[in-house]
Short mmCIF file of C-alpha atoms in Angstrom, two decimals:
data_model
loop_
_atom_site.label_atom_id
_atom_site.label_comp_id
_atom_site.label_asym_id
_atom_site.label_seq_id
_atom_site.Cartn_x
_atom_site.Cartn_y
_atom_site.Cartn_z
CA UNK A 1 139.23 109.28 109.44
CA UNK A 2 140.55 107.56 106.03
CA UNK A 3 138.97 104.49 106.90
CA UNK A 4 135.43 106.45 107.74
CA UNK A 5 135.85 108.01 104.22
CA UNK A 6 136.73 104.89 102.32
CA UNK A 7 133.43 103.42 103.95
CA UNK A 8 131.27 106.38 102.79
CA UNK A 9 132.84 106.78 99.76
CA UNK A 10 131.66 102.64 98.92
CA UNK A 11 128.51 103.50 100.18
CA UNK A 12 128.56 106.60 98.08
CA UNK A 13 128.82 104.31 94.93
CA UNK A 14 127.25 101.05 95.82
CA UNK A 15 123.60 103.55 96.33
CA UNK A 16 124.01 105.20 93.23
CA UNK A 17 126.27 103.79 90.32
CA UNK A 18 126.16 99.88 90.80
CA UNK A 19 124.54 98.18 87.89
CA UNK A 20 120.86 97.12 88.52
CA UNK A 21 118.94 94.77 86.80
CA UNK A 22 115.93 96.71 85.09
CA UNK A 23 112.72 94.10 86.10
CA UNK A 24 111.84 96.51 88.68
CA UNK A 25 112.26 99.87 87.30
CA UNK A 26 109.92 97.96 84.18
CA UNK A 27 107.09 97.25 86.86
CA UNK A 28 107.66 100.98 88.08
CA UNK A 29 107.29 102.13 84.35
CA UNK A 30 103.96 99.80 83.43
CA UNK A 31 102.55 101.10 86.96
CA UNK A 32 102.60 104.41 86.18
CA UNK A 33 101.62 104.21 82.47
CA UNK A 34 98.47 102.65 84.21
CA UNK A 35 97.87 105.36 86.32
CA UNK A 36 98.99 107.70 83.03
CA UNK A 37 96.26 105.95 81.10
CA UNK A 38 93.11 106.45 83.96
CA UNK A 39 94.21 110.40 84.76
CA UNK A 40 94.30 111.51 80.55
CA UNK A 41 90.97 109.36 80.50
CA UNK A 42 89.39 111.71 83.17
CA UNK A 43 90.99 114.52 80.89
CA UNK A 44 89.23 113.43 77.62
CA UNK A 45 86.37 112.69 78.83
CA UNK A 46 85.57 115.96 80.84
CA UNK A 47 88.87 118.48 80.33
CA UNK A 48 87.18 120.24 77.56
CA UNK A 49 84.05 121.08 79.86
CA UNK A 50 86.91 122.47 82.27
CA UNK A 51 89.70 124.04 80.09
CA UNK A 52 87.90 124.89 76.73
CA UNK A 53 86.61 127.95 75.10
CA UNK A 54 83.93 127.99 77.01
CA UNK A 55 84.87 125.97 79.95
CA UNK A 56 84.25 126.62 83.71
CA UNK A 57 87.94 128.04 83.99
CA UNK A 58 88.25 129.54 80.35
CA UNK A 59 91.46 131.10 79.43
CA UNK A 60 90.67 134.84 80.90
CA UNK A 61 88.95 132.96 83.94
CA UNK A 62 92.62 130.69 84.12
CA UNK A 63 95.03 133.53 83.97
CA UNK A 64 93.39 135.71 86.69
CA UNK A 65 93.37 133.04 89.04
CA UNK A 66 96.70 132.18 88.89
CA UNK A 67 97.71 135.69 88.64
CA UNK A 68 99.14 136.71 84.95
CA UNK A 69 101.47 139.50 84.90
CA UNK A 70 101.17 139.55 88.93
CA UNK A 71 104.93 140.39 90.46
CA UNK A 72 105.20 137.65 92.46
CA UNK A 73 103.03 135.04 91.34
CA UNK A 74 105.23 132.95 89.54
CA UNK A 75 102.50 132.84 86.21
CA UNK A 76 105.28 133.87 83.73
CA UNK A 77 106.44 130.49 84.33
CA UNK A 78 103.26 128.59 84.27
CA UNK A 79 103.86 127.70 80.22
CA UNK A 80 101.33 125.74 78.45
CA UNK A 81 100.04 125.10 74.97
CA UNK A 82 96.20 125.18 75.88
CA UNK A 83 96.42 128.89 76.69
CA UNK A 84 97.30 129.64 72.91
CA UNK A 85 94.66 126.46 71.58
CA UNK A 86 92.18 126.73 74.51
CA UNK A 87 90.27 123.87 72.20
CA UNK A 88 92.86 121.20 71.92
CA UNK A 89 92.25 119.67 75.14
CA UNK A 90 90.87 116.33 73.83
CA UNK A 91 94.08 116.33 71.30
CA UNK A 92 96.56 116.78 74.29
CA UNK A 93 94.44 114.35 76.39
CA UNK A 94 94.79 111.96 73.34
CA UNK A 95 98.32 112.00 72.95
CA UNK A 96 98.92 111.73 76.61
CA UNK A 97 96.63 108.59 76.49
CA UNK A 98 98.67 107.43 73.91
CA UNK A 99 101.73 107.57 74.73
CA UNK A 100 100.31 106.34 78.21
CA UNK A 101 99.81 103.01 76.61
CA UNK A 102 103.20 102.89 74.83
CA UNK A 103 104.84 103.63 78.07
CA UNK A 104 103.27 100.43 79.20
CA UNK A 105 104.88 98.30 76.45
CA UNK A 106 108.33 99.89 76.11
CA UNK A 107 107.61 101.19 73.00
CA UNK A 108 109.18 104.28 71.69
CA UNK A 109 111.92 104.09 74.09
CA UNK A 110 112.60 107.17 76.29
CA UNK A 111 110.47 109.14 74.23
CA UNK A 112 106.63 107.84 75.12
CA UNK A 113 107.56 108.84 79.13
CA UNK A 114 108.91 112.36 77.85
CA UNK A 115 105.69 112.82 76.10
CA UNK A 116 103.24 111.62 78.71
CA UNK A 117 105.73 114.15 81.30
CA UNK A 118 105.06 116.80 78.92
CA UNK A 119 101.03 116.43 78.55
CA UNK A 120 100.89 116.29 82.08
CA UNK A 121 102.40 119.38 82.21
CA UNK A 122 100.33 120.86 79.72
CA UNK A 123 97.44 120.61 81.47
CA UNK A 124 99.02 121.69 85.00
CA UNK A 125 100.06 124.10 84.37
CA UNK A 126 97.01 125.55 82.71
CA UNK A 127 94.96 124.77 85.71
CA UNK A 128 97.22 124.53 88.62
CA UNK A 129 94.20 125.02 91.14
CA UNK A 130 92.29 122.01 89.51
CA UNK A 131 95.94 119.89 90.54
CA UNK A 132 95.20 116.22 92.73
CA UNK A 133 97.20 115.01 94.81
CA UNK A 134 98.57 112.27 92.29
CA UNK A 135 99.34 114.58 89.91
CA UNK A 136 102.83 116.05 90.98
CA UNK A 137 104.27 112.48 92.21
CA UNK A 138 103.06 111.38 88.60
CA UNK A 139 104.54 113.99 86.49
CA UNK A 140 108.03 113.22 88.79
CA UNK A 141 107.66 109.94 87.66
CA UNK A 142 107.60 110.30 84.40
CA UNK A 143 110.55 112.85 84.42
CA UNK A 144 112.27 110.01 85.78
CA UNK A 145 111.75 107.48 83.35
CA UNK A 146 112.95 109.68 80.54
CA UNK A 147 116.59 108.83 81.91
CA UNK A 148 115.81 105.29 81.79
CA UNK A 149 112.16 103.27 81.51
CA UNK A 150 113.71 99.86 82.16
CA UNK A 151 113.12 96.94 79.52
CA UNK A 152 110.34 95.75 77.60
CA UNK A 153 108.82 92.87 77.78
CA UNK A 154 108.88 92.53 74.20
CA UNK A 155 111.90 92.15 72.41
CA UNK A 156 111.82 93.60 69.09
CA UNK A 157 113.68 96.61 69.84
CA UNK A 158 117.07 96.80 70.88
CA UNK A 159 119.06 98.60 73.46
CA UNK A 160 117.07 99.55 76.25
CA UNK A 161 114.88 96.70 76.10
CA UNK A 162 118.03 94.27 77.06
CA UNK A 163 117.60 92.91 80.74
CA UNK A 164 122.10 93.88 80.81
CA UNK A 165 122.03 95.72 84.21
CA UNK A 166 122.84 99.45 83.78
CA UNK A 167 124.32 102.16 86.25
CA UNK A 168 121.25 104.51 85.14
CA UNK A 169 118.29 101.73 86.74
CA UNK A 170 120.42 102.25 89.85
CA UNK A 171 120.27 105.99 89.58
CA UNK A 172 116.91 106.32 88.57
CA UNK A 173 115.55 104.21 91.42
CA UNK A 174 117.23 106.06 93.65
CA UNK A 175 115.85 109.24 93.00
CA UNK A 176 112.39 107.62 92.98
CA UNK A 177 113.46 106.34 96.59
CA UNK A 178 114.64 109.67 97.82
CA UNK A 179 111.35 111.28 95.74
CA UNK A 180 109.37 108.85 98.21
CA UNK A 181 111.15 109.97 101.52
CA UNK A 182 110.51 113.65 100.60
CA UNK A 183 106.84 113.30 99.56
CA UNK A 184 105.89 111.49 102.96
CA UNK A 185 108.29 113.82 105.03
CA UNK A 186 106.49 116.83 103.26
CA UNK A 187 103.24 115.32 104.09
CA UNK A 188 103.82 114.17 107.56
CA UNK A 189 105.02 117.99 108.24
CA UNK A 190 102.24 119.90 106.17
CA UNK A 191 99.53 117.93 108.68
CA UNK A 192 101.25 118.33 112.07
CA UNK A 193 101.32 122.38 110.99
CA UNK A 194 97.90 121.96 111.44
CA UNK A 195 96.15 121.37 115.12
CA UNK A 196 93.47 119.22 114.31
CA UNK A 197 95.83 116.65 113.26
CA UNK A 198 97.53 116.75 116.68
CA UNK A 199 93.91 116.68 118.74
CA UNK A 200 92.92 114.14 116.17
CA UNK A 201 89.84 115.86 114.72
CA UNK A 202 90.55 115.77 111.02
CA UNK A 203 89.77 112.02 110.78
CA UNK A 204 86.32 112.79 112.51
CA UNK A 205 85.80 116.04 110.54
CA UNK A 206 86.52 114.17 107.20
CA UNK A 207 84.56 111.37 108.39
CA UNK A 208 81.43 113.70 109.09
CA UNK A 209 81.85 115.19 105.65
CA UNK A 210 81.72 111.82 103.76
CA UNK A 211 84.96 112.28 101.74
CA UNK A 212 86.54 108.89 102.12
CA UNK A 213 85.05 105.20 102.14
CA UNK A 214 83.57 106.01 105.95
CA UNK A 215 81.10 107.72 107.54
CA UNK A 216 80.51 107.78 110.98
CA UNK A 217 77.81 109.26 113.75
CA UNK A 218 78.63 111.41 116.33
CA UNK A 219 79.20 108.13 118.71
CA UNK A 220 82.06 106.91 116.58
CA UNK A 221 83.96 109.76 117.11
CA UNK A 222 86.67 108.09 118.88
CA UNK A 223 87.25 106.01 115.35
CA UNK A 224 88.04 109.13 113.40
CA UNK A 225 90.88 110.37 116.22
CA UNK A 226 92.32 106.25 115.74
CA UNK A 227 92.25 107.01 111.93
CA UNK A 228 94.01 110.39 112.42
CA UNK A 229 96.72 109.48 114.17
CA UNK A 230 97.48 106.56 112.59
CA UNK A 231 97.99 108.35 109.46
CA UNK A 232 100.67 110.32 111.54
CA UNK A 233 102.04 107.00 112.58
CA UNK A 234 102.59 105.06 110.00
CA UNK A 235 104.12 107.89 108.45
CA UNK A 236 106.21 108.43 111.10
CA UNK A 237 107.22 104.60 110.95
CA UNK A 238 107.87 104.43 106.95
CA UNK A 239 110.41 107.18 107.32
CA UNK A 240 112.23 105.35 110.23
CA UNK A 241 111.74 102.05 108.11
CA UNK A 242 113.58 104.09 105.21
CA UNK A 243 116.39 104.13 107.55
CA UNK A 244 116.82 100.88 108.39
CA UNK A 245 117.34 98.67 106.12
CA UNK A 246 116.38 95.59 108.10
CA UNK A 247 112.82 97.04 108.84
CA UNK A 248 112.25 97.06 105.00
CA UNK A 249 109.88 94.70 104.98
CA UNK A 250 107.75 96.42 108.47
CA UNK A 251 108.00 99.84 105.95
CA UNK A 252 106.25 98.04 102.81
CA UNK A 253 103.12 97.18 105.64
CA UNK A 254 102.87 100.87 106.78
CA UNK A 255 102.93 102.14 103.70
CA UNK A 256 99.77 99.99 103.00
CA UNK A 257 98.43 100.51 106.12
CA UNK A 258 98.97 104.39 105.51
CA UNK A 259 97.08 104.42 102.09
CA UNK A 260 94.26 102.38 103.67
CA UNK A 261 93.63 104.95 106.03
CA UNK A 262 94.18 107.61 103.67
CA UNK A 263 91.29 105.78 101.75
CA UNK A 264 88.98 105.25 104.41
CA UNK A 265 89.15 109.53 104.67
CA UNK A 266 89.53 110.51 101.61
CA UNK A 267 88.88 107.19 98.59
CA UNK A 268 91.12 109.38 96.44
CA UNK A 269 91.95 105.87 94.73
CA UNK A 270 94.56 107.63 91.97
CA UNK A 271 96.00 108.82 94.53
CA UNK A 272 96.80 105.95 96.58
CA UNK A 273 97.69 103.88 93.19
CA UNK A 274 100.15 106.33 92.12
CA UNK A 275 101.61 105.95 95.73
CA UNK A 276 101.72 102.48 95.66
CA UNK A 277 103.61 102.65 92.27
CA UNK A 278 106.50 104.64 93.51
CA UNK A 279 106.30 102.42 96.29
CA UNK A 280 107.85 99.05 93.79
CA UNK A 281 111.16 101.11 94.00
CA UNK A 282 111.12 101.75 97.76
CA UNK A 283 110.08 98.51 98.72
CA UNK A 284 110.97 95.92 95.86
CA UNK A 285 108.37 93.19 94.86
CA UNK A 286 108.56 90.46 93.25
CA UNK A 287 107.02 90.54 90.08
CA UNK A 288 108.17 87.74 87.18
CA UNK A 289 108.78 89.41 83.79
CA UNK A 290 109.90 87.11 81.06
CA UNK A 291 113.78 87.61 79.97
CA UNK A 292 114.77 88.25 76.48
CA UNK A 293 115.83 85.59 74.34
CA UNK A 294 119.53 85.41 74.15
CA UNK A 295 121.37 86.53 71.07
CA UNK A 296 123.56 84.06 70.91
#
């Protein structure tokens, strides 16, 4: 019994509070900014026509939908600036841009992520229903880099951008790991609640709607039920692969395989991206990023 706690206990600490090196939490962080950069694009180039004065889903128009001063509807929490300056989307969507970029190059420390996790915000919560799929995993990520972004590749700036490993890359990657395993266990479960992902007609129905990269006729039906249940598969086999750490390297290929046929349905490309980001912590690569000169 002593013994199986001792073991547990190591584990316990080795998974959480050994000293990593930061190169891979920096690819995470200059992934995401990427992403960052592309969504507050979108944003600033159409938000306004959205979220404005006069937008499609106008103040009055955003508070009924989501259900202000509704019991119940959880709108009290739903906190944004654009509800008070309905017409400082494109300043919002600037800043997030912004700070986007100096994500990317370490600069501004922990405070760039905290300020692309809050513009995000902004603008969900002001239009939750308007809220893709990348959103939420992005915003998480960002949250997450606020406790520790990695290093820079640059080295004019001290502290965080020294490649010294620290306890908090450990942490931090491990709650992007266990972020991972929940997202795909929360997806795998919301589509078998549904039948047509058992029969394998949601492949075929998405196919016939043209929503992804392929369209098919009614004699390539048999395609879209292979697509649809090999998005339940490979899910399936990245959250056994997550268990194992010697099938590592088999869950890296399903999780590609996975966003290619998530793709081929839906080509929601952001999506897939920001999935693939997250991904760098689950399934380290390889990525060369120069080391700081030495002080000495």
């Amino acid at each position: 019994m002593n013994s199986h706690l001792r073991e547990t206990t190591k584990w316990w600490i080795e998974a959480w509070f050994v000293p990593k090196d930061p190169s891979l939490l920096s690819c995470v962080r200059i992934g995401a900014g990427v992403v960052a950069i592309l969504h507050f694009l979108t944003l600033l180039l159409g938000g306004d026509d959205w979220l404005g004065p006069n937008g499609w889903l106008n103040v009055d128009a955003g508070r009924y939908l989501v259900g202000n001063e509704v019991e119940g509807t959880g709108s009290l929490y739903r906190w944004s600036w654009l509800y008070w300056y309905p017409d400082s989307t494109g300043l919002f969507a600037g800043l997030g841009l912004v700070a986007s970029a100096a994500t990317i190059a370490g600069v501004g420390s922990r405070l760039s992520p905290f300020i692309v996790w809050f513009c995000l915000g902004t603008f969900h919560h002001r239009a939750p229903l308007l809220t893709t799929m990348h959103e939420p995993l992005l915003t998480a990520l960002m949250a997450y880099l606020i406790i520790d972004n990695g290093r820079t590749i640059w080295t004019f700036r001290p502290g965080l951008s020294s490649g010294d490993p620290r306890i908090s890359v450990n942490f931090v990657l491990r709650l992007m790991r266990c972020h991972f395993w929940i997202w795909i266990a929360f997806s795998l479960s919301h589509m078998l609640a549904n039948s047509i992902w058992w029969n394998g007609e949601a492949g075929w129905l998405l196919t016939q709607q043209s929503r992804g990269l392929l369209s098919l006729s009614d004699g390539w039906q048999w395609l879209g039920q292979v697509l649809t249940h090999s998005v339940i598969l490979t899910q399936v086999a990245i959250l056994f692969c997550l268990s194992q750490s010697v099938l590592h390297w088999l869950g890296k290929w399903m999780t590609y395989l996975f966003l290619f046929a998530m793709l081929l349905l839906l080509s929601d490309w952001m999506y897939a991206s920001v999935l693939i980001v997250v991904s760098f912590a689950v399934w380290p690569i390889q990525i060369p990023i120069p080391k700081p000169p030495s002080n000495k």
